[in-house]
Structure formats: structure tokens, C-alpha cells
Amino acid sequence: MLTLTLESVKDYELIDSGEGYKLERFGKYIISRPDPNVLWNKRNSSLWEKADAIFDANKENPSLKFRTNSQREFGSTHWNNKSVREPWVFNFDKINPHTNRISVGVKLYLKLTPFKHVGVFPEQIENWKWFGSLIESVGQVSHDREILDNKPNVLNLFGYTGGATLYAAACGAAVTHVDASKPSVMWARENQKLSGLEKAPIRWIVDDAKKFVAREVKRGVKYDAVIMDPPSFGRDPKGKVFKFEKDVPEILDLVSKALNSKPLFFLINSYSLGYSPTVIKNMLGDILPLEKIECGELQIPEKSGGRNLPCGVFARYSDDHR
């Protein structure tokens, strides 16, 4: 079992954590927001006074007062914003160790959302590096991103604001990005332009993941690789409930019918409290050889050292003999 610990990222730090909250730096701003895994004490209370914005889970956001009850249930909270000017930019650059130059660069707009997220999950960067290397191994990345030769066809389900999509495209993939949230897909397209990847072969799809994959199966579309980042629980604009334990196995079964016979990789993440990495591995093992699947936990180290914050679990498949 693996422990993927986030390596140094210029625009991100976990400064401190404790008493149900984490203190993070995203670019030029310091953010305080809740995390259910943080059951220990803060190490340096004075650092928290430097927060530019604090998420208050007990304070209602007036801007959401006209939404439906189902929407309010998952978005009726508030940021105490002291000095953050939105949006601001998060940079992630992959450095080529041989040339010491940037080989892949992704830029993302960040915003304070009513759901405590800001537009990027830094812990996922280690998995980005993993699938990026696999994509690059397929063929030389062309400077003309309109050329589709030697580009793996990647399906990214629950793609959110496009970090994984853009990184995969920058490494040389053709990507189909699917998310049921139109605002999230619009945000992702803004990130595409910000990253200078306007010519990258990306299809942006606003749709339910299960329904979209079912249609792809009927059309006979095949993918070389899949990224899945499903929520533990969700509700779409029409009120339909998404439950990890019910919907993810059904989606995996559908996706298995849209995979090429020798997939390049398959990555699935889980933020559901209580599921071990082995559970996710066994689920993925229903559609791919179990012996070629590894699993583990994503962690972020505190800047002060000594403590790591668990940030979810994952399982990932790759065929080393492809």
C-alpha cells in the first residue's frame, strides 16, 4: 500500500492544522477552512491570525437565500473574507530534471466557493505526475496541440475545474472532460485559456457521468485511460442524489465497456470517510486485473514538519508491459 505525500509546490503550503481546521497558503493568500480529519491541536495559534479568509461553517451566506432547500443544504455557508481578491492564480509547473526547465505548466483560477473548496485539490498533484509520465511515454508531445497523432484518449469523469484535464492535455493527451456542473465546466474552460492550452484537444461535456458513459458505450467510443474523482455524496441541480457506494460501481461497470483492450491507466479517488484504499482497489479490480492495481492514501505534510494530513484514498491501474 502506498502513501503519496505531496512534494514541494511553489504555490501551496499546509502551514498548520488543528481543532477541525487547516491553514493553507494558495499562491499569495492564506486560507483557513474546516477538515473533518483534523482531530488534533493547533501548533501555533498566532499563525492563524494571518488568514486572509476564514470559512465559517455556521454562518449563512446571504447570496444563497433564494436557492432551493436542496441547494441550501450543500451551500448555505460563508467565508469571512478579509483581503482576498477573486479570482487569483495557482501555478503548478513540472520541472524537467535534465534541463531544469518547465516541461509542463498549468495555471488555475482560484475562488472562495460556498462549499469550502477553492478550485484545486493540491494532494492530487502526485497522481497528476504519475499519469503525466504514462501519457508522455506514449509519444513525443507536439508543440502544435491540434495534432492528434500519438495522443492517448483520456476520459476524466467528475472533472471539476479541470486541473487533471489540463495537466493530461499538456502532457500530450486528448481529453474528454465530464462534469454535471455547468459553472465548474465554465471555470475549467477559463483555466484552459489561462494555461495557454486553447489548442489542446479537449472536449468539454456538461452531463451526468453515468448517462454520458452509457451513451459513449452505445456509440462504440473507446478510451485509452480514465480518471475518476467522484464525490462521496452529491445532488444535481434537479435534486437527483449521487451516492458513492451505489453509483460508482455502476459507473465502473459502464466504463469497462468503453475501455480499450489494453488501457494505459485508470485512476479513481475517494474522499468518502471510512473507506480504506483496499476497498477502492477491490472495486477497480472488478473491471481490471487486481495484480496490476496499487492503492494508498494521499497526504499533505505540514510546513513545520512531523505531521501529515490525510486527504483521501486512491486506487490506480497501469499495464507496465504495454
PDB file of C-alpha atoms in Angstrom:
ATOM      1  CA  MET A   1       0.000   0.000   0.000  1.00  0.00           C
ATOM      2  CA  LEU A   2       1.310   3.433  -0.974  1.00  0.00           C
ATOM      3  CA  THR A   3       1.423   6.720   0.861  1.00  0.00           C
ATOM      4  CA  LEU A   4       1.619   9.570  -1.651  1.00  0.00           C
ATOM      5  CA  THR A   5       2.913  12.634   0.168  1.00  0.00           C
ATOM      6  CA  LEU A   6       2.741  15.935  -1.675  1.00  0.00           C
ATOM      7  CA  GLU A   7       6.185  17.179  -2.628  1.00  0.00           C
ATOM      8  CA  SER A   8       7.118  20.854  -2.623  1.00  0.00           C
ATOM      9  CA  VAL A   9       4.778  23.033  -4.705  1.00  0.00           C
ATOM     10  CA  LYS A  10       5.629  26.707  -5.141  1.00  0.00           C
ATOM     11  CA  ASP A  11       2.062  27.965  -4.814  1.00  0.00           C
ATOM     12  CA  TYR A  12       0.861  25.742  -1.963  1.00  0.00           C
ATOM     13  CA  GLU A  13       1.698  25.040   1.684  1.00  0.00           C
ATOM     14  CA  LEU A  14      -0.112  23.429   4.588  1.00  0.00           C
ATOM     15  CA  ILE A  15       1.002  25.876   7.261  1.00  0.00           C
ATOM     16  CA  ASP A  16      -0.730  24.383  10.312  1.00  0.00           C
ATOM     17  CA  SER A  17      -3.782  22.335  11.276  1.00  0.00           C
ATOM     18  CA  GLY A  18      -5.825  21.631  14.371  1.00  0.00           C
ATOM     19  CA  GLU A  19      -9.217  21.697  16.074  1.00  0.00           C
ATOM     20  CA  GLY A  20     -11.113  20.811  12.916  1.00  0.00           C
ATOM     21  CA  TYR A  21      -9.414  23.345  10.633  1.00  0.00           C
ATOM     22  CA  LYS A  22      -6.432  23.577   8.303  1.00  0.00           C
ATOM     23  CA  LEU A  23      -4.412  26.687   7.487  1.00  0.00           C
ATOM     24  CA  GLU A  24      -3.142  26.718   3.905  1.00  0.00           C
ATOM     25  CA  ARG A  25      -1.365  29.045   1.521  1.00  0.00           C
ATOM     26  CA  PHE A  26      -2.658  29.109  -2.035  1.00  0.00           C
ATOM     27  CA  GLY A  27      -0.412  31.433  -4.009  1.00  0.00           C
ATOM     28  CA  LYS A  28      -0.372  34.809  -2.269  1.00  0.00           C
ATOM     29  CA  TYR A  29      -3.289  34.155   0.101  1.00  0.00           C
ATOM     30  CA  ILE A  30      -3.605  32.232   3.372  1.00  0.00           C
ATOM     31  CA  ILE A  31      -6.890  30.369   3.821  1.00  0.00           C
ATOM     32  CA  SER A  32      -8.458  28.786   6.922  1.00  0.00           C
ATOM     33  CA  ARG A  33     -11.119  26.142   6.275  1.00  0.00           C
ATOM     34  CA  PRO A  34     -12.558  23.070   8.035  1.00  0.00           C
ATOM     35  CA  ASP A  35     -11.420  19.484   7.567  1.00  0.00           C
ATOM     36  CA  PRO A  36     -13.164  16.558   9.319  1.00  0.00           C
ATOM     37  CA  ASN A  37      -9.886  14.623   9.624  1.00  0.00           C
ATOM     38  CA  VAL A  38      -8.218  17.241  11.822  1.00  0.00           C
ATOM     39  CA  LEU A  39      -8.783  15.928  15.356  1.00  0.00           C
ATOM     40  CA  TRP A  40      -5.554  17.243  16.901  1.00  0.00           C
ATOM     41  CA  ASN A  41      -4.419  20.576  18.328  1.00  0.00           C
ATOM     42  CA  LYS A  42      -3.017  23.584  16.501  1.00  0.00           C
ATOM     43  CA  ARG A  43       0.727  24.009  16.854  1.00  0.00           C
ATOM     44  CA  ASN A  44       0.992  27.779  16.514  1.00  0.00           C
ATOM     45  CA  SER A  45      -2.172  29.784  17.173  1.00  0.00           C
ATOM     46  CA  SER A  46      -0.518  33.062  16.187  1.00  0.00           C
ATOM     47  CA  LEU A  47      -0.127  31.854  12.582  1.00  0.00           C
ATOM     48  CA  TRP A  48      -3.902  31.663  12.194  1.00  0.00           C
ATOM     49  CA  GLU A  49      -4.216  35.406  12.686  1.00  0.00           C
ATOM     50  CA  LYS A  50      -2.584  35.823   9.266  1.00  0.00           C
ATOM     51  CA  ALA A  51      -5.504  34.172   7.429  1.00  0.00           C
ATOM     52  CA  ASP A  52      -6.818  36.272   4.539  1.00  0.00           C
ATOM     53  CA  ALA A  53     -10.111  34.339   4.504  1.00  0.00           C
ATOM     54  CA  ILE A  54     -11.820  32.040   7.009  1.00  0.00           C
ATOM     55  CA  PHE A  55     -14.590  29.590   6.156  1.00  0.00           C
ATOM     56  CA  ASP A  56     -17.356  29.772   8.764  1.00  0.00           C
ATOM     57  CA  ALA A  57     -19.457  26.624   8.530  1.00  0.00           C
ATOM     58  CA  ASN A  58     -22.027  28.032  10.960  1.00  0.00           C
ATOM     59  CA  LYS A  59     -22.771  31.304   9.211  1.00  0.00           C
ATOM     60  CA  GLU A  60     -25.316  31.528   6.411  1.00  0.00           C
ATOM     61  CA  ASN A  61     -24.312  33.051   3.099  1.00  0.00           C
ATOM     62  CA  PRO A  62     -26.913  35.709   2.208  1.00  0.00           C
ATOM     63  CA  SER A  63     -26.226  35.275  -1.514  1.00  0.00           C
ATOM     64  CA  LEU A  64     -27.779  31.798  -1.351  1.00  0.00           C
ATOM     65  CA  LYS A  65     -31.019  32.759   0.387  1.00  0.00           C
ATOM     66  CA  PHE A  66     -33.118  32.426  -2.769  1.00  0.00           C
ATOM     67  CA  ARG A  67     -31.921  28.938  -3.658  1.00  0.00           C
ATOM     68  CA  THR A  68     -33.934  25.757  -3.167  1.00  0.00           C
ATOM     69  CA  ASN A  69     -33.762  23.756   0.055  1.00  0.00           C
ATOM     70  CA  SER A  70     -31.653  21.054  -1.609  1.00  0.00           C
ATOM     71  CA  GLN A  71     -29.152  23.637  -2.836  1.00  0.00           C
ATOM     72  CA  ARG A  72     -29.054  25.414   0.514  1.00  0.00           C
ATOM     73  CA  GLU A  73     -28.270  22.142   2.256  1.00  0.00           C
ATOM     74  CA  PHE A  74     -24.922  21.971   0.477  1.00  0.00           C
ATOM     75  CA  GLY A  75     -24.129  25.638   0.046  1.00  0.00           C
ATOM     76  CA  SER A  76     -25.520  27.787   2.846  1.00  0.00           C
ATOM     77  CA  THR A  77     -22.219  28.711   4.428  1.00  0.00           C
ATOM     78  CA  HIS A  78     -19.974  31.734   4.406  1.00  0.00           C
ATOM     79  CA  TRP A  79     -16.418  32.987   4.077  1.00  0.00           C
ATOM     80  CA  ASN A  80     -15.165  35.760   6.314  1.00  0.00           C
ATOM     81  CA  ASN A  81     -13.095  37.348   3.572  1.00  0.00           C
ATOM     82  CA  LYS A  82     -10.576  39.820   4.942  1.00  0.00           C
ATOM     83  CA  SER A  83      -8.407  40.597   1.940  1.00  0.00           C
ATOM     84  CA  VAL A  84      -8.781  38.023  -0.870  1.00  0.00           C
ATOM     85  CA  ARG A  85      -9.385  39.499  -4.325  1.00  0.00           C
ATOM     86  CA  GLU A  86     -11.008  36.903  -6.568  1.00  0.00           C
ATOM     87  CA  PRO A  87     -10.073  35.194  -8.710  1.00  0.00           C
ATOM     88  CA  TRP A  88      -6.399  34.679  -8.057  1.00  0.00           C
ATOM     89  CA  VAL A  89      -3.988  32.316  -9.813  1.00  0.00           C
ATOM     90  CA  PHE A  90      -2.485  28.988  -8.760  1.00  0.00           C
ATOM     91  CA  ASN A  91       0.540  27.784 -10.749  1.00  0.00           C
ATOM     92  CA  PHE A  92       1.836  24.249 -10.987  1.00  0.00           C
ATOM     93  CA  ASP A  93       4.977  23.716 -13.035  1.00  0.00           C
ATOM     94  CA  LYS A  94       6.629  20.374 -13.677  1.00  0.00           C
ATOM     95  CA  ILE A  95      10.379  20.813 -13.970  1.00  0.00           C
ATOM     96  CA  ASN A  96      12.363  18.621 -16.354  1.00  0.00           C
ATOM     97  CA  PRO A  97      15.219  17.255 -14.180  1.00  0.00           C
ATOM     98  CA  HIS A  98      17.534  17.019 -17.188  1.00  0.00           C
ATOM     99  CA  THR A  99      17.154  20.608 -18.423  1.00  0.00           C
ATOM    100  CA  ASN A 100      15.916  22.283 -15.197  1.00  0.00           C
ATOM    101  CA  ARG A 101      13.235  23.966 -17.303  1.00  0.00           C
ATOM    102  CA  ILE A 102       9.459  23.877 -17.088  1.00  0.00           C
ATOM    103  CA  SER A 103       8.233  20.913 -19.131  1.00  0.00           C
ATOM    104  CA  VAL A 104       4.531  21.179 -18.232  1.00  0.00           C
ATOM    105  CA  GLY A 105       2.749  24.178 -16.768  1.00  0.00           C
ATOM    106  CA  VAL A 106      -0.856  24.510 -15.608  1.00  0.00           C
ATOM    107  CA  LYS A 107      -2.488  27.666 -14.265  1.00  0.00           C
ATOM    108  CA  LEU A 108      -5.801  27.652 -12.407  1.00  0.00           C
ATOM    109  CA  TYR A 109      -8.081  30.446 -11.258  1.00  0.00           C
ATOM    110  CA  LEU A 110      -8.997  30.087  -7.594  1.00  0.00           C
ATOM    111  CA  LYS A 111     -12.161  31.365  -5.917  1.00  0.00           C
ATOM    112  CA  LEU A 112     -13.802  31.102  -2.493  1.00  0.00           C
ATOM    113  CA  THR A 113     -16.772  28.786  -3.089  1.00  0.00           C
ATOM    114  CA  PRO A 114     -19.760  28.206  -0.765  1.00  0.00           C
ATOM    115  CA  PHE A 115     -18.655  24.585  -0.412  1.00  0.00           C
ATOM    116  CA  LYS A 116     -15.272  25.489   1.226  1.00  0.00           C
ATOM    117  CA  HIS A 117     -13.322  24.493  -1.912  1.00  0.00           C
ATOM    118  CA  VAL A 118     -11.173  26.970  -3.836  1.00  0.00           C
ATOM    119  CA  GLY A 119     -10.780  25.251  -7.216  1.00  0.00           C
ATOM    120  CA  VAL A 120      -7.857  22.863  -6.791  1.00  0.00           C
ATOM    121  CA  PHE A 121      -7.034  19.805  -4.668  1.00  0.00           C
ATOM    122  CA  PRO A 122      -3.235  20.014  -4.197  1.00  0.00           C
ATOM    123  CA  GLU A 123      -2.947  16.454  -2.863  1.00  0.00           C
ATOM    124  CA  GLN A 124      -3.871  15.195  -6.343  1.00  0.00           C
ATOM    125  CA  ILE A 125      -0.705  16.622  -7.883  1.00  0.00           C
ATOM    126  CA  GLU A 126       1.268  13.457  -7.101  1.00  0.00           C
ATOM    127  CA  ASN A 127      -1.240  11.452  -9.142  1.00  0.00           C
ATOM    128  CA  TRP A 128      -1.023  14.056 -11.920  1.00  0.00           C
ATOM    129  CA  LYS A 129       2.712  13.384 -12.119  1.00  0.00           C
ATOM    130  CA  TRP A 130       2.070   9.647 -12.283  1.00  0.00           C
ATOM    131  CA  PHE A 131      -0.391   9.687 -15.173  1.00  0.00           C
ATOM    132  CA  GLY A 132       1.523  12.514 -16.869  1.00  0.00           C
ATOM    133  CA  SER A 133       4.590  10.291 -17.142  1.00  0.00           C
ATOM    134  CA  LEU A 134       2.485   7.487 -18.613  1.00  0.00           C
ATOM    135  CA  ILE A 135       0.967   9.834 -21.192  1.00  0.00           C
ATOM    136  CA  GLU A 136       4.377  11.205 -22.152  1.00  0.00           C
ATOM    137  CA  SER A 137       5.680   7.663 -22.597  1.00  0.00           C
ATOM    138  CA  VAL A 138       3.236   7.108 -25.479  1.00  0.00           C
ATOM    139  CA  GLY A 139       4.796   9.666 -27.806  1.00  0.00           C
ATOM    140  CA  GLN A 140       6.557  12.983 -28.160  1.00  0.00           C
ATOM    141  CA  VAL A 141       4.433  15.933 -27.049  1.00  0.00           C
ATOM    142  CA  SER A 142       3.808  18.132 -30.084  1.00  0.00           C
ATOM    143  CA  HIS A 143       4.022  21.913 -29.857  1.00  0.00           C
ATOM    144  CA  ASP A 144       1.042  22.066 -32.240  1.00  0.00           C
ATOM    145  CA  ARG A 145      -1.713  20.776 -29.978  1.00  0.00           C
ATOM    146  CA  GLU A 146      -4.148  20.468 -32.881  1.00  0.00           C
ATOM    147  CA  ILE A 147      -2.252  17.341 -33.985  1.00  0.00           C
ATOM    148  CA  LEU A 148      -3.880  14.215 -32.503  1.00  0.00           C
ATOM    149  CA  ASP A 149      -1.207  11.665 -33.520  1.00  0.00           C
ATOM    150  CA  ASN A 150       0.078   9.539 -30.624  1.00  0.00           C
ATOM    151  CA  LYS A 151      -2.297  11.195 -28.153  1.00  0.00           C
ATOM    152  CA  PRO A 152      -3.970   8.815 -25.686  1.00  0.00           C
ATOM    153  CA  ASN A 153      -7.730   9.309 -25.478  1.00  0.00           C
ATOM    154  CA  VAL A 154      -8.421  10.079 -21.797  1.00  0.00           C
ATOM    155  CA  LEU A 155     -11.835  10.257 -20.102  1.00  0.00           C
ATOM    156  CA  ASN A 156     -11.990  12.456 -16.994  1.00  0.00           C
ATOM    157  CA  LEU A 157     -15.228  11.969 -15.050  1.00  0.00           C
ATOM    158  CA  PHE A 158     -16.215  14.461 -12.335  1.00  0.00           C
ATOM    159  CA  GLY A 159     -13.569  16.764 -13.787  1.00  0.00           C
ATOM    160  CA  TYR A 160     -14.414  19.825 -11.623  1.00  0.00           C
ATOM    161  CA  THR A 161     -12.314  22.874 -12.606  1.00  0.00           C
ATOM    162  CA  GLY A 162     -10.038  20.959 -14.945  1.00  0.00           C
ATOM    163  CA  GLY A 163      -6.704  20.601 -13.160  1.00  0.00           C
ATOM    164  CA  ALA A 164      -6.248  16.934 -14.092  1.00  0.00           C
ATOM    165  CA  THR A 165      -7.707  17.520 -17.554  1.00  0.00           C
ATOM    166  CA  LEU A 166      -5.311  20.347 -18.358  1.00  0.00           C
ATOM    167  CA  TYR A 167      -2.304  18.514 -16.965  1.00  0.00           C
ATOM    168  CA  ALA A 168      -3.128  15.424 -19.036  1.00  0.00           C
ATOM    169  CA  ALA A 169      -3.593  17.575 -22.143  1.00  0.00           C
ATOM    170  CA  ALA A 170      -0.338  19.431 -21.507  1.00  0.00           C
ATOM    171  CA  CYS A 171       1.441  16.069 -21.301  1.00  0.00           C
ATOM    172  CA  GLY A 172       0.064  15.047 -24.683  1.00  0.00           C
ATOM    173  CA  ALA A 173      -3.398  13.500 -24.227  1.00  0.00           C
ATOM    174  CA  ALA A 174      -6.701  14.151 -25.957  1.00  0.00           C
ATOM    175  CA  VAL A 175      -9.154  14.546 -23.081  1.00  0.00           C
ATOM    176  CA  THR A 176     -12.918  14.301 -22.661  1.00  0.00           C
ATOM    177  CA  HIS A 177     -13.814  16.272 -19.530  1.00  0.00           C
ATOM    178  CA  VAL A 178     -17.209  15.497 -17.964  1.00  0.00           C
ATOM    179  CA  ASP A 179     -18.912  17.274 -15.080  1.00  0.00           C
ATOM    180  CA  ALA A 180     -22.595  17.774 -14.285  1.00  0.00           C
ATOM    181  CA  SER A 181     -21.961  21.332 -13.074  1.00  0.00           C
ATOM    182  CA  LYS A 182     -22.065  23.927 -15.850  1.00  0.00           C
ATOM    183  CA  PRO A 183     -20.319  26.572 -13.676  1.00  0.00           C
ATOM    184  CA  SER A 184     -17.469  24.112 -12.980  1.00  0.00           C
ATOM    185  CA  VAL A 185     -17.006  23.386 -16.685  1.00  0.00           C
ATOM    186  CA  MET A 186     -17.059  27.111 -17.497  1.00  0.00           C
ATOM    187  CA  TRP A 187     -14.429  27.612 -14.785  1.00  0.00           C
ATOM    188  CA  ALA A 188     -12.344  24.799 -16.309  1.00  0.00           C
ATOM    189  CA  ARG A 189     -12.522  26.425 -19.743  1.00  0.00           C
ATOM    190  CA  GLU A 190     -11.291  29.688 -18.235  1.00  0.00           C
ATOM    191  CA  ASN A 191      -8.378  27.710 -16.788  1.00  0.00           C
ATOM    192  CA  GLN A 192      -7.670  26.261 -20.232  1.00  0.00           C
ATOM    193  CA  LYS A 193      -7.250  29.746 -21.662  1.00  0.00           C
ATOM    194  CA  LEU A 194      -5.215  30.890 -18.654  1.00  0.00           C
ATOM    195  CA  SER A 195      -2.856  27.925 -19.137  1.00  0.00           C
ATOM    196  CA  GLY A 196      -2.352  28.712 -22.822  1.00  0.00           C
ATOM    197  CA  LEU A 197      -3.899  25.406 -23.874  1.00  0.00           C
ATOM    198  CA  GLU A 198      -6.624  26.756 -26.170  1.00  0.00           C
ATOM    199  CA  LYS A 199      -5.474  24.437 -28.984  1.00  0.00           C
ATOM    200  CA  ALA A 200      -5.324  21.363 -26.765  1.00  0.00           C
ATOM    201  CA  PRO A 201      -7.705  18.578 -27.897  1.00  0.00           C
ATOM    202  CA  ILE A 202     -10.220  18.784 -25.050  1.00  0.00           C
ATOM    203  CA  ARG A 203     -13.944  18.046 -25.243  1.00  0.00           C
ATOM    204  CA  TRP A 204     -15.907  19.857 -22.541  1.00  0.00           C
ATOM    205  CA  ILE A 205     -19.092  17.998 -21.570  1.00  0.00           C
ATOM    206  CA  VAL A 206     -21.767  19.171 -19.115  1.00  0.00           C
ATOM    207  CA  ASP A 207     -23.589  15.965 -18.266  1.00  0.00           C
ATOM    208  CA  ASP A 208     -24.262  13.286 -15.686  1.00  0.00           C
ATOM    209  CA  ALA A 209     -21.263  10.926 -15.682  1.00  0.00           C
ATOM    210  CA  LYS A 210     -23.303   7.728 -15.764  1.00  0.00           C
ATOM    211  CA  LYS A 211     -25.588   8.888 -18.566  1.00  0.00           C
ATOM    212  CA  PHE A 212     -22.674  10.165 -20.635  1.00  0.00           C
ATOM    213  CA  VAL A 213     -20.686   6.931 -20.387  1.00  0.00           C
ATOM    214  CA  ALA A 214     -23.781   4.893 -21.257  1.00  0.00           C
ATOM    215  CA  ARG A 215     -24.157   6.913 -24.462  1.00  0.00           C
ATOM    216  CA  GLU A 216     -20.457   6.526 -25.290  1.00  0.00           C
ATOM    217  CA  VAL A 217     -20.837   2.754 -24.951  1.00  0.00           C
ATOM    218  CA  LYS A 218     -23.777   2.787 -27.375  1.00  0.00           C
ATOM    219  CA  ARG A 219     -21.730   4.879 -29.818  1.00  0.00           C
ATOM    220  CA  GLY A 220     -18.826   2.446 -29.600  1.00  0.00           C
ATOM    221  CA  VAL A 221     -16.375   5.086 -28.339  1.00  0.00           C
ATOM    222  CA  LYS A 222     -13.231   3.689 -26.707  1.00  0.00           C
ATOM    223  CA  TYR A 223     -10.814   5.331 -24.261  1.00  0.00           C
ATOM    224  CA  ASP A 224      -7.178   4.571 -23.516  1.00  0.00           C
ATOM    225  CA  ALA A 225      -7.318   5.854 -19.944  1.00  0.00           C
ATOM    226  CA  VAL A 226      -9.784   7.032 -17.297  1.00  0.00           C
ATOM    227  CA  ILE A 227      -9.635   9.444 -14.370  1.00  0.00           C
ATOM    228  CA  MET A 228     -12.489   9.375 -11.838  1.00  0.00           C
ATOM    229  CA  ASP A 229     -12.789  11.800  -8.945  1.00  0.00           C
ATOM    230  CA  PRO A 230     -16.322  11.174  -7.641  1.00  0.00           C
ATOM    231  CA  PRO A 231     -17.762  12.922  -4.585  1.00  0.00           C
ATOM    232  CA  SER A 232     -18.833  10.889  -1.576  1.00  0.00           C
ATOM    233  CA  PHE A 233     -22.293  12.411  -1.850  1.00  0.00           C
ATOM    234  CA  GLY A 234     -23.882  14.966  -4.113  1.00  0.00           C
ATOM    235  CA  ARG A 235     -27.063  16.366  -5.560  1.00  0.00           C
ATOM    236  CA  ASP A 236     -27.503  17.683  -9.084  1.00  0.00           C
ATOM    237  CA  PRO A 237     -29.474  20.865  -9.981  1.00  0.00           C
ATOM    238  CA  LYS A 238     -32.610  18.745 -10.449  1.00  0.00           C
ATOM    239  CA  GLY A 239     -32.288  17.243  -6.971  1.00  0.00           C
ATOM    240  CA  LYS A 240     -31.030  13.802  -8.028  1.00  0.00           C
ATOM    241  CA  VAL A 241     -28.849  12.292  -5.292  1.00  0.00           C
ATOM    242  CA  PHE A 242     -25.411  10.782  -6.010  1.00  0.00           C
ATOM    243  CA  LYS A 243     -24.125   8.174  -3.548  1.00  0.00           C
ATOM    244  CA  PHE A 244     -20.611   6.783  -3.893  1.00  0.00           C
ATOM    245  CA  GLU A 245     -21.466   3.255  -2.759  1.00  0.00           C
ATOM    246  CA  LYS A 246     -24.355   2.933  -5.225  1.00  0.00           C
ATOM    247  CA  ASP A 247     -23.330   4.966  -8.249  1.00  0.00           C
ATOM    248  CA  VAL A 248     -19.584   4.367  -8.540  1.00  0.00           C
ATOM    249  CA  PRO A 249     -19.842   0.562  -9.046  1.00  0.00           C
ATOM    250  CA  GLU A 250     -22.450   1.173 -11.756  1.00  0.00           C
ATOM    251  CA  ILE A 251     -20.232   3.747 -13.480  1.00  0.00           C
ATOM    252  CA  LEU A 252     -17.222   1.413 -13.302  1.00  0.00           C
ATOM    253  CA  ASP A 253     -19.242  -1.328 -14.984  1.00  0.00           C
ATOM    254  CA  LEU A 254     -20.214   1.045 -17.801  1.00  0.00           C
ATOM    255  CA  VAL A 255     -16.693   2.434 -18.178  1.00  0.00           C
ATOM    256  CA  SER A 256     -15.293  -1.092 -18.534  1.00  0.00           C
ATOM    257  CA  LYS A 257     -17.269  -1.344 -21.793  1.00  0.00           C
ATOM    258  CA  ALA A 258     -15.717   1.878 -23.093  1.00  0.00           C
ATOM    259  CA  LEU A 259     -12.097   0.903 -22.352  1.00  0.00           C
ATOM    260  CA  ASN A 260      -9.614  -0.234 -24.957  1.00  0.00           C
ATOM    261  CA  SER A 261      -8.414  -3.812 -24.542  1.00  0.00           C
ATOM    262  CA  LYS A 262      -5.069  -2.610 -23.142  1.00  0.00           C
ATOM    263  CA  PRO A 263      -5.752   0.593 -21.200  1.00  0.00           C
ATOM    264  CA  LEU A 264      -2.830   2.868 -20.432  1.00  0.00           C
ATOM    265  CA  PHE A 265      -4.041   3.747 -16.934  1.00  0.00           C
ATOM    266  CA  PHE A 266      -7.085   4.063 -14.685  1.00  0.00           C
ATOM    267  CA  LEU A 267      -7.178   6.320 -11.615  1.00  0.00           C
ATOM    268  CA  ILE A 268     -10.014   6.567  -9.105  1.00  0.00           C
ATOM    269  CA  ASN A 269     -10.038   8.756  -5.993  1.00  0.00           C
ATOM    270  CA  SER A 270     -12.289   8.673  -2.958  1.00  0.00           C
ATOM    271  CA  TYR A 271     -12.911  11.278  -0.281  1.00  0.00           C
ATOM    272  CA  SER A 272     -15.546   9.161   1.484  1.00  0.00           C
ATOM    273  CA  LEU A 273     -14.719   8.908   5.166  1.00  0.00           C
ATOM    274  CA  GLY A 274     -14.410   5.312   6.309  1.00  0.00           C
ATOM    275  CA  TYR A 275     -13.381   3.583   3.078  1.00  0.00           C
ATOM    276  CA  SER A 276      -9.928   2.047   3.100  1.00  0.00           C
ATOM    277  CA  PRO A 277      -7.722   2.101  -0.007  1.00  0.00           C
ATOM    278  CA  THR A 278      -8.260  -1.652  -0.296  1.00  0.00           C
ATOM    279  CA  VAL A 279     -11.989  -1.098  -0.821  1.00  0.00           C
ATOM    280  CA  ILE A 280     -11.287   1.189  -3.780  1.00  0.00           C
ATOM    281  CA  LYS A 281      -8.703  -1.246  -5.144  1.00  0.00           C
ATOM    282  CA  ASN A 282     -11.162  -4.137  -4.973  1.00  0.00           C
ATOM    283  CA  MET A 283     -13.829  -2.064  -6.743  1.00  0.00           C
ATOM    284  CA  LEU A 284     -11.413  -1.266  -9.567  1.00  0.00           C
ATOM    285  CA  GLY A 285     -10.403  -4.929  -9.557  1.00  0.00           C
ATOM    286  CA  ASP A 286     -13.896  -5.814 -10.733  1.00  0.00           C
ATOM    287  CA  ILE A 287     -13.003  -4.475 -14.185  1.00  0.00           C
ATOM    288  CA  LEU A 288      -9.178  -4.656 -14.359  1.00  0.00           C
ATOM    289  CA  PRO A 289      -6.504  -7.180 -13.262  1.00  0.00           C
ATOM    290  CA  LEU A 290      -6.155  -6.856  -9.487  1.00  0.00           C
ATOM    291  CA  GLU A 291      -2.426  -7.669  -9.571  1.00  0.00           C
ATOM    292  CA  LYS A 292      -1.777  -4.535 -11.651  1.00  0.00           C
ATOM    293  CA  ILE A 293      -3.628  -2.200  -9.286  1.00  0.00           C
ATOM    294  CA  GLU A 294      -1.949  -0.301  -6.476  1.00  0.00           C
ATOM    295  CA  CYS A 295      -3.722   1.700  -3.813  1.00  0.00           C
ATOM    296  CA  GLY A 296      -2.956   4.043  -0.985  1.00  0.00           C
ATOM    297  CA  GLU A 297      -3.589   7.282   0.842  1.00  0.00           C
ATOM    298  CA  LEU A 298      -2.945  10.864  -0.227  1.00  0.00           C
ATOM    299  CA  GLN A 299      -1.276  13.054   2.389  1.00  0.00           C
ATOM    300  CA  ILE A 300      -0.051  16.628   2.712  1.00  0.00           C
ATOM    301  CA  PRO A 301       2.860  17.410   5.074  1.00  0.00           C
ATOM    302  CA  GLU A 302       2.698  20.391   7.395  1.00  0.00           C
ATOM    303  CA  LYS A 303       5.277  23.074   6.752  1.00  0.00           C
ATOM    304  CA  SER A 304       6.608  22.764  10.310  1.00  0.00           C
ATOM    305  CA  GLY A 305       7.265  19.054   9.762  1.00  0.00           C
ATOM    306  CA  GLY A 306       6.299  15.944  11.671  1.00  0.00           C
ATOM    307  CA  ARG A 307       2.585  15.752  10.874  1.00  0.00           C
ATOM    308  CA  ASN A 308       0.827  14.736   7.680  1.00  0.00           C
ATOM    309  CA  LEU A 309      -2.805  15.487   6.851  1.00  0.00           C
ATOM    310  CA  PRO A 310      -4.695  12.574   5.211  1.00  0.00           C
ATOM    311  CA  CYS A 311      -6.647  13.829   2.193  1.00  0.00           C
ATOM    312  CA  GLY A 312      -8.356  10.797   0.697  1.00  0.00           C
ATOM    313  CA  VAL A 313      -7.559   7.416  -0.791  1.00  0.00           C
ATOM    314  CA  PHE A 314      -6.995   6.168  -4.325  1.00  0.00           C
ATOM    315  CA  ALA A 315      -6.508   3.119  -6.493  1.00  0.00           C
ATOM    316  CA  ARG A 316      -4.696   3.174  -9.820  1.00  0.00           C
ATOM    317  CA  TYR A 317      -4.013   0.705 -12.588  1.00  0.00           C
ATOM    318  CA  SER A 318      -1.309   0.698 -15.236  1.00  0.00           C
ATOM    319  CA  ASP A 319      -0.053  -2.000 -17.557  1.00  0.00           C
ATOM    320  CA  ASP A 320       3.722  -1.989 -17.179  1.00  0.00           C
ATOM    321  CA  HIS A 321       4.037  -4.262 -20.204  1.00  0.00           C
ATOM    322  CA  ARG A 322       2.045  -2.080 -22.597  1.00  0.00           C
TER     323      ARG A 322
END
